[in-house]
PDB file of C-alpha atoms and ligand atoms in Angstrom:
ATOM      1  CA  UNK A  16      90.545 107.058  84.212  1.00 98.00           C
ATOM      2  CA  UNK A  17      89.553 110.101  86.235  1.00 98.00           C
ATOM      3  CA  UNK A  18      92.239 112.571  87.267  1.00 98.00           C
ATOM      4  CA  UNK A  19      92.066 114.164  90.697  1.00 98.00           C
ATOM      5  CA  UNK A  20      94.430 116.827  91.992  1.00 98.00           C
ATOM      6  CA  UNK A  21      96.168 116.000  95.285  1.00 98.00           C
ATOM      7  CA  UNK A  22      96.411 119.456  96.816  1.00 98.00           C
ATOM      8  CA  UNK A  23      94.800 121.947  99.180  1.00 97.00           C
ATOM      9  CA  UNK A  24      95.974 124.895  97.078  1.00 97.00           C
ATOM     10  CA  UNK A  25      93.008 126.661  95.492  1.00 97.00           C
ATOM     11  CA  UNK A  26      95.127 128.347  92.797  1.00 97.00           C
ATOM     12  CA  UNK A  27      96.462 124.968  91.627  1.00 98.00           C
ATOM     13  CA  UNK A  28      92.917 123.595  91.563  1.00 98.00           C
ATOM     14  CA  UNK A  29      91.608 126.560  89.528  1.00 97.00           C
ATOM     15  CA  UNK A  30      94.537 126.281  87.102  1.00 97.00           C
ATOM     16  CA  UNK A  31      94.056 122.510  86.621  1.00 97.00           C
ATOM     17  CA  UNK A  32      90.315 122.957  86.168  1.00 98.00           C
ATOM     18  CA  UNK A  33      90.898 125.642  83.513  1.00 97.00           C
ATOM     19  CA  UNK A  34      92.934 123.078  81.531  1.00 97.00           C
ATOM     20  CA  UNK A  35      89.928 120.733  81.642  1.00 96.00           C
ATOM     21  CA  UNK A  36      92.022 118.028  83.268  1.00 94.00           C
ATOM     22  CA  UNK A  37      90.703 117.851  86.823  1.00 97.00           C
ATOM     23  CA  UNK A  38      87.757 115.637  87.755  1.00 98.00           C
ATOM     24  CA  UNK A  39      88.089 115.992  91.518  1.00 98.00           C
ATOM     25  CA  UNK A  40      90.412 116.815  94.416  1.00 98.00           C
ATOM     26  CA  UNK A  41      91.970 114.964  97.348  1.00 98.00           C
ATOM     27  CA  UNK A  42      93.419 116.662 100.400  1.00 98.00           C
ATOM     28  CA  UNK A  43      94.996 115.407 103.600  1.00 97.00           C
ATOM     29  CA  UNK A  44      96.150 117.064 106.859  1.00 96.00           C
ATOM     30  CA  UNK A  45      99.728 117.459 105.553  1.00 96.00           C
ATOM     31  CA  UNK A  46      98.510 119.233 102.401  1.00 97.00           C
ATOM     32  CA  UNK A  47      96.292 121.523 104.513  1.00 95.00           C
ATOM     33  CA  UNK A  48      99.337 122.293 106.722  1.00 94.00           C
ATOM     34  CA  UNK A  49     101.257 123.406 103.623  1.00 94.00           C
ATOM     35  CA  UNK A  50      98.737 126.241 103.153  1.00 93.00           C
ATOM     36  CA  UNK A  51     100.267 127.908 106.202  1.00 88.00           C
ATOM     37  CA  UNK A  52      98.177 130.344 108.165  1.00 76.00           C
ATOM     38  CA  UNK A  53      94.966 129.830 106.197  1.00 80.00           C
ATOM     39  CA  UNK A  54      91.789 129.077 108.135  1.00 92.00           C
ATOM     40  CA  UNK A  55      90.909 125.369 107.721  1.00 94.00           C
ATOM     41  CA  UNK A  56      87.169 125.923 107.251  1.00 95.00           C
ATOM     42  CA  UNK A  57      87.783 128.711 104.708  1.00 95.00           C
ATOM     43  CA  UNK A  58      90.191 126.574 102.671  1.00 95.00           C
ATOM     44  CA  UNK A  59      87.789 123.640 102.613  1.00 97.00           C
ATOM     45  CA  UNK A  60      84.853 125.841 101.603  1.00 96.00           C
ATOM     46  CA  UNK A  61      86.891 127.483  98.832  1.00 96.00           C
ATOM     47  CA  UNK A  62      88.048 124.109  97.476  1.00 97.00           C
ATOM     48  CA  UNK A  63      84.512 122.709  97.550  1.00 98.00           C
ATOM     49  CA  UNK A  64      83.139 125.775  95.758  1.00 97.00           C
ATOM     50  CA  UNK A  65      85.885 125.815  93.125  1.00 97.00           C
ATOM     51  CA  UNK A  66      85.600 122.097  92.290  1.00 98.00           C
ATOM     52  CA  UNK A  67      82.584 120.708  90.426  1.00 97.00           C
ATOM     53  CA  UNK A  68      83.648 117.129  91.220  1.00 98.00           C
ATOM     54  CA  UNK A  69      84.234 115.225  94.470  1.00 98.00           C
ATOM     55  CA  UNK A  70      86.636 116.623  97.081  1.00 98.00           C
ATOM     56  CA  UNK A  71      88.087 114.328  99.768  1.00 98.00           C
ATOM     57  CA  UNK A  72      88.543 115.925 103.190  1.00 98.00           C
ATOM     58  CA  UNK A  73      90.162 113.858 105.925  1.00 98.00           C
ATOM     59  CA  UNK A  74      89.004 113.424 109.533  1.00 98.00           C
ATOM     60  CA  UNK A  75      91.681 113.648 112.215  1.00 98.00           C
ATOM     61  CA  UNK A  76      89.798 111.842 114.980  1.00 98.00           C
ATOM     62  CA  UNK A  77      90.948 108.257 115.442  1.00 98.00           C
ATOM     63  CA  UNK A  78      87.990 106.915 117.439  1.00 98.00           C
ATOM     64  CA  UNK A  79      84.669 105.871 115.897  1.00 98.00           C
ATOM     65  CA  UNK A  80      82.501 108.575 117.532  1.00 98.00           C
ATOM     66  CA  UNK A  81      84.970 111.336 116.755  1.00 98.00           C
ATOM     67  CA  UNK A  82      85.263 110.244 113.120  1.00 98.00           C
ATOM     68  CA  UNK A  83      81.493 110.213 112.688  1.00 98.00           C
ATOM     69  CA  UNK A  84      81.149 113.689 114.230  1.00 98.00           C
ATOM     70  CA  UNK A  85      83.894 115.136 112.027  1.00 98.00           C
ATOM     71  CA  UNK A  86      82.481 113.368 108.961  1.00 98.00           C
ATOM     72  CA  UNK A  87      79.098 115.035 109.491  1.00 98.00           C
ATOM     73  CA  UNK A  88      80.778 118.449 109.852  1.00 98.00           C
ATOM     74  CA  UNK A  89      82.715 117.884 106.627  1.00 98.00           C
ATOM     75  CA  UNK A  90      79.547 116.886 104.756  1.00 98.00           C
ATOM     76  CA  UNK A  91      77.710 119.993 105.974  1.00 97.00           C
ATOM     77  CA  UNK A  92      80.154 122.080 103.972  1.00 97.00           C
ATOM     78  CA  UNK A  93      79.181 120.769 100.549  1.00 96.00           C
ATOM     79  CA  UNK A  94      77.349 118.041  98.665  1.00 97.00           C
ATOM     80  CA  UNK A  95      80.567 117.222  96.767  1.00 98.00           C
ATOM     81  CA  UNK A  96      82.479 116.562 100.013  1.00 98.00           C
ATOM     82  CA  UNK A  97      83.823 113.021 100.350  1.00 98.00           C
ATOM     83  CA  UNK A  98      84.947 112.001 103.841  1.00 98.00           C
ATOM     84  CA  UNK A  99      88.438 110.552 104.042  1.00 98.00           C
ATOM     85  CA  UNK A 100      88.745 107.913 106.746  1.00 98.00           C
ATOM     86  CA  UNK A 101      91.989 106.100 107.623  1.00 98.00           C
ATOM     87  CA  UNK A 102      92.202 102.326 107.309  1.00 98.00           C
ATOM     88  CA  UNK A 103      91.877 101.240 110.956  1.00 98.00           C
ATOM     89  CA  UNK A 104      89.346  99.099 112.781  1.00 98.00           C
ATOM     90  CA  UNK A 105      87.511 102.199 114.037  1.00 98.00           C
ATOM     91  CA  UNK A 106      87.853 103.542 110.519  1.00 98.00           C
ATOM     92  CA  UNK A 107      86.139 100.446 109.079  1.00 98.00           C
ATOM     93  CA  UNK A 108      83.295 100.840 111.582  1.00 98.00           C
ATOM     94  CA  UNK A 109      82.951 104.495 110.603  1.00 98.00           C
ATOM     95  CA  UNK A 110      82.989 103.655 106.873  1.00 98.00           C
ATOM     96  CA  UNK A 111      80.142 101.169 107.380  1.00 98.00           C
ATOM     97  CA  UNK A 112      78.071 103.664 109.368  1.00 98.00           C
ATOM     98  CA  UNK A 113      78.669 106.543 106.943  1.00 98.00           C
ATOM     99  CA  UNK A 114      77.928 104.427 103.889  1.00 98.00           C
ATOM    100  CA  UNK A 115      74.625 103.378 105.517  1.00 98.00           C
ATOM    101  CA  UNK A 116      73.902 107.116 105.715  1.00 98.00           C
ATOM    102  CA  UNK A 117      74.818 107.443 102.010  1.00 98.00           C
ATOM    103  CA  UNK A 118      77.836 109.592 102.828  1.00 98.00           C
ATOM    104  CA  UNK A 119      80.641 108.862 100.345  1.00 98.00           C
ATOM    105  CA  UNK A 120      83.897 107.732 101.953  1.00 98.00           C
ATOM    106  CA  UNK A 121      87.442 107.560 100.640  1.00 98.00           C
ATOM    107  CA  UNK A 122      89.372 105.014 102.717  1.00 98.00           C
ATOM    108  CA  UNK A 123      92.929 106.318 102.951  1.00 98.00           C
ATOM    109  CA  UNK A 124      96.327 104.904 103.933  1.00 98.00           C
ATOM    110  CA  UNK A 125      95.730 101.576 102.200  1.00 98.00           C
ATOM    111  CA  UNK A 126      98.894  99.511 101.811  1.00 98.00           C
ATOM    112  CA  UNK A 127      97.656  95.931 101.293  1.00 98.00           C
ATOM    113  CA  UNK A 128      95.106  94.186  99.060  1.00 98.00           C
ATOM    114  CA  UNK A 129      93.147  92.883 102.048  1.00 98.00           C
ATOM    115  CA  UNK A 130      92.858  96.378 103.537  1.00 98.00           C
ATOM    116  CA  UNK A 131      91.341  97.445 100.203  1.00 98.00           C
ATOM    117  CA  UNK A 132      88.920  94.483 100.220  1.00 98.00           C
ATOM    118  CA  UNK A 133      87.815  95.234 103.789  1.00 98.00           C
ATOM    119  CA  UNK A 134      87.286  98.927 103.020  1.00 98.00           C
ATOM    120  CA  UNK A 135      85.176  97.951 100.012  1.00 98.00           C
ATOM    121  CA  UNK A 136      83.156  95.461 102.074  1.00 98.00           C
ATOM    122  CA  UNK A 137      82.515  98.216 104.628  1.00 98.00           C
ATOM    123  CA  UNK A 138      81.025 100.332 101.810  1.00 98.00           C
ATOM    124  CA  UNK A 139      83.783 102.784 100.857  1.00 98.00           C
ATOM    125  CA  UNK A 140      83.161 104.652  97.585  1.00 98.00           C
ATOM    126  CA  UNK A 141      86.931 104.916  97.005  1.00 98.00           C
ATOM    127  CA  UNK A 142      90.001 103.103  98.320  1.00 98.00           C
ATOM    128  CA  UNK A 143      93.307 104.974  98.243  1.00 98.00           C
ATOM    129  CA  UNK A 144      96.373 102.707  97.952  1.00 98.00           C
ATOM    130  CA  UNK A 145      99.580 104.767  98.405  1.00 98.00           C
ATOM    131  CA  UNK A 146     101.960 103.630  95.668  1.00 98.00           C
ATOM    132  CA  UNK A 147     104.827 106.105  96.176  1.00 98.00           C
ATOM    133  CA  UNK A 148     105.194 105.337  99.870  1.00 98.00           C
ATOM    134  CA  UNK A 149     105.477 101.606  99.049  1.00 98.00           C
ATOM    135  CA  UNK A 150     108.111 102.334  96.394  1.00 97.00           C
ATOM    136  CA  UNK A 151     109.951 104.358  99.077  1.00 97.00           C
ATOM    137  CA  UNK A 152     110.447 101.190 101.152  1.00 98.00           C
ATOM    138  CA  UNK A 153     111.546  99.100  98.148  1.00 97.00           C
ATOM    139  CA  UNK A 154     108.152  97.499  97.537  1.00 97.00           C
ATOM    140  CA  UNK A 155     106.315  97.728  94.207  1.00 96.00           C
ATOM    141  CA  UNK A 156     103.405 100.119  94.743  1.00 98.00           C
ATOM    142  CA  UNK A 157     101.882  99.427  91.343  1.00 98.00           C
ATOM    143  CA  UNK A 158     101.814  95.698  92.047  1.00 98.00           C
ATOM    144  CA  UNK A 159      99.382  96.519  94.868  1.00 98.00           C
ATOM    145  CA  UNK A 160      97.111  98.259  92.340  1.00 98.00           C
ATOM    146  CA  UNK A 161      97.174  95.149  90.118  1.00 98.00           C
ATOM    147  CA  UNK A 162      96.250  92.942  93.085  1.00 98.00           C
ATOM    148  CA  UNK A 163      93.373  95.188  94.185  1.00 98.00           C
ATOM    149  CA  UNK A 164      92.098  95.383  90.602  1.00 98.00           C
ATOM    150  CA  UNK A 165      92.075  91.584  90.328  1.00 98.00           C
ATOM    151  CA  UNK A 166      90.257  91.162  93.645  1.00 98.00           C
ATOM    152  CA  UNK A 167      87.654  93.808  92.809  1.00 98.00           C
ATOM    153  CA  UNK A 168      87.062  92.211  89.392  1.00 98.00           C
ATOM    154  CA  UNK A 169      86.756  88.741  90.973  1.00 98.00           C
ATOM    155  CA  UNK A 170      83.856  89.914  93.111  1.00 98.00           C
ATOM    156  CA  UNK A 171      82.321  92.650  90.927  1.00 98.00           C
ATOM    157  CA  UNK A 172      83.150  95.212  93.606  1.00 98.00           C
ATOM    158  CA  UNK A 173      82.055  98.714  92.665  1.00 98.00           C
ATOM    159  CA  UNK A 174      84.390 100.587  95.036  1.00 98.00           C
ATOM    160  CA  UNK A 175      86.689 102.758  92.944  1.00 98.00           C
ATOM    161  CA  UNK A 176      90.460 102.291  93.046  1.00 98.00           C
ATOM    162  CA  UNK A 177      91.971 105.739  93.613  1.00 98.00           C
ATOM    163  CA  UNK A 178      95.722 105.517  93.088  1.00 98.00           C
ATOM    164  CA  UNK A 179      97.366 107.842  95.622  1.00 98.00           C
ATOM    165  CA  UNK A 180     100.877 108.942  96.570  1.00 98.00           C
ATOM    166  CA  UNK A 181     101.752 109.269  92.894  1.00 98.00           C
ATOM    167  CA  UNK A 182     105.231 110.633  92.326  1.00 96.00           C
ATOM    168  CA  UNK A 183     105.765 110.574  88.558  1.00 95.00           C
ATOM    169  CA  UNK A 184     104.111 110.196  85.131  1.00 94.00           C
ATOM    170  CA  UNK A 185     105.052 106.486  84.945  1.00 96.00           C
ATOM    171  CA  UNK A 186     102.806 105.803  87.940  1.00 97.00           C
ATOM    172  CA  UNK A 187      99.958 107.430  85.990  1.00 98.00           C
ATOM    173  CA  UNK A 188     100.555 105.380  82.828  1.00 97.00           C
ATOM    174  CA  UNK A 189     100.708 102.158  84.825  1.00 98.00           C
ATOM    175  CA  UNK A 190      97.543 103.064  86.726  1.00 98.00           C
ATOM    176  CA  UNK A 191      95.717 103.591  83.414  1.00 98.00           C
ATOM    177  CA  UNK A 192      97.055 100.322  81.950  1.00 98.00           C
ATOM    178  CA  UNK A 193      95.870  98.395  85.000  1.00 98.00           C
ATOM    179  CA  UNK A 194      92.449 100.053  84.729  1.00 98.00           C
ATOM    180  CA  UNK A 195      92.428 102.032  88.002  1.00 98.00           C
ATOM    181  CA  UNK A 196      89.378 104.278  88.293  1.00 98.00           C
ATOM    182  CA  UNK A 197      91.156 107.408  89.516  1.00 98.00           C
ATOM    183  CA  UNK A 198      94.701 108.730  89.827  1.00 98.00           C
ATOM    184  CA  UNK A 199      95.253 111.625  92.214  1.00 98.00           C
ATOM    185  CA  UNK A 200      98.239 113.724  91.224  1.00 98.00           C
ATOM    186  CA  UNK A 201     100.339 116.459  92.757  1.00 97.00           C
ATOM    187  CA  UNK A 202     100.133 119.602  90.576  1.00 97.00           C
ATOM    188  CA  UNK A 203     103.783 119.153  89.499  1.00 96.00           C
ATOM    189  CA  UNK A 204     102.996 115.718  88.031  1.00 96.00           C
ATOM    190  CA  UNK A 205      99.809 116.982  86.342  1.00 97.00           C
ATOM    191  CA  UNK A 206     101.806 119.742  84.598  1.00 95.00           C
ATOM    192  CA  UNK A 207     104.299 117.251  83.160  1.00 93.00           C
ATOM    193  CA  UNK A 208     101.737 114.896  81.643  1.00 95.00           C
ATOM    194  CA  UNK A 209     100.668 116.831  78.515  1.00 94.00           C
ATOM    195  CA  UNK A 210     104.290 117.674  77.672  1.00 94.00           C
ATOM    196  CA  UNK A 211     106.724 115.813  75.436  1.00 95.00           C
ATOM    197  CA  UNK A 212     110.094 117.060  74.124  1.00 96.00           C
ATOM    198  CA  UNK A 213     109.318 115.674  70.638  1.00 98.00           C
ATOM    199  CA  UNK A 214     106.079 117.705  70.614  1.00 98.00           C
ATOM    200  CA  UNK A 215     108.038 120.897  71.432  1.00 97.00           C
ATOM    201  CA  UNK A 216     110.707 120.040  68.843  1.00 98.00           C
ATOM    202  CA  UNK A 217     108.080 119.294  66.169  1.00 98.00           C
ATOM    203  CA  UNK A 218     106.196 122.508  66.840  1.00 98.00           C
ATOM    204  CA  UNK A 219     109.380 124.628  66.621  1.00 98.00           C
ATOM    205  CA  UNK A 220     110.211 123.039  63.264  1.00 98.00           C
ATOM    206  CA  UNK A 221     106.692 123.639  61.867  1.00 97.00           C
ATOM    207  CA  UNK A 222     106.775 127.279  62.981  1.00 96.00           C
ATOM    208  CA  UNK A 223     110.299 127.833  61.631  1.00 97.00           C
ATOM    209  CA  UNK A 224     109.263 126.432  58.214  1.00 97.00           C
ATOM    210  CA  UNK A 225     106.130 128.583  58.205  1.00 96.00           C
ATOM    211  CA  UNK A 226     108.283 131.663  58.844  1.00 95.00           C
ATOM    212  CA  UNK A 227     110.336 130.813  55.746  1.00 96.00           C
ATOM    213  CA  UNK A 228     107.098 130.972  53.752  1.00 96.00           C
ATOM    214  CA  UNK A 229     105.595 133.978  55.561  1.00 95.00           C
ATOM    215  CA  UNK A 230     108.361 135.914  57.395  1.00 94.00           C
ATOM    216  CA  UNK A 231     105.736 138.187  59.011  1.00 92.00           C
ATOM    217  CA  UNK A 232     103.975 135.129  60.512  1.00 85.00           C
ATOM    218  CA  UNK A 233     100.841 135.574  58.332  1.00 92.00           C
ATOM    219  CA  UNK A 234      98.137 132.912  58.184  1.00 94.00           C
ATOM    220  CA  UNK A 235      96.484 133.895  54.916  1.00 91.00           C
ATOM    221  CA  UNK A 236      93.014 132.376  55.098  1.00 92.00           C
TER     222      UNK A 236
HETATM  223  C1  E4P B   8      95.980 110.763  98.801  1.00 69.85           C
HETATM  224  O1  E4P B   8      94.807 111.045  98.887  1.00 69.85           O
HETATM  225  C2  E4P B   8      97.045 111.367  99.619  1.00 69.85           C
HETATM  226  O2  E4P B   8      96.668 112.692  99.906  1.00 69.85           O
HETATM  227  C3  E4P B   8      98.369 111.484  98.908  1.00 69.85           C
HETATM  228  O3  E4P B   8      98.318 110.918  97.630  1.00 69.85           O
HETATM  229  C4  E4P B   8      99.558 111.140  99.719  1.00 69.85           C
HETATM  230  O4  E4P B   8     100.711 111.263  98.930  1.00 69.85           O
HETATM  231  P1  E4P B   8     102.201 111.384  99.508  1.00 69.85           P
HETATM  232  O5  E4P B   8     102.689 110.015  99.824  1.00 69.85           O
HETATM  233  O6  E4P B   8     102.969 112.019  98.394  1.00 69.85           O
HETATM  234  O7  E4P B   8     102.106 112.255 100.740  1.00 69.85           O
END
């Protein structure tokens, strides 16, 4: 499973990349807004330059023509730019048109299995089901991932399932067990994943025992 970082913060992206854990990046208008004061074009260019993998940038037009125009502007900024299009009827039209132009699209704001199927049929490279926001309204977000996975397997659909709106490490484990293609994580969740209290406890014990043997911390090889 690929790991994307769900952020518009270049420092977080550089840090995650330096750990070797980040295969790509997803942004959205709310994440861009968090980078208060920064110039939108500059942020996008910096993210695209810093990231070797795909970077999703979202359009804010809601009509077909506007989405296509904004999509072309986004693509001009980098060959790794993926255009994020919301799951609407105009959005589906735009996904079809852009995929005919070989422009990769991430269909966002997916909350039902049929929305995911329609986005895939329109030619989306990725579909982004939002699991956390479903959990927030007492639905089971991960059940949606299972349903989409089954449908895509039934029809040999190549569109990648990009699990979005992830809130905790359990979402990530479940995504991997289901066989999702990508999980996009907030930096805070990414940081937690390599850590385990038993790992920290075990390491302290090993180091304490070593100090008994070599009080000056020597490693005599
Ligand atoms: C995905 O691409 C979205 O940017 C993101 O995962 C939304 O997550 P949220 O529900 O935490 O805002």
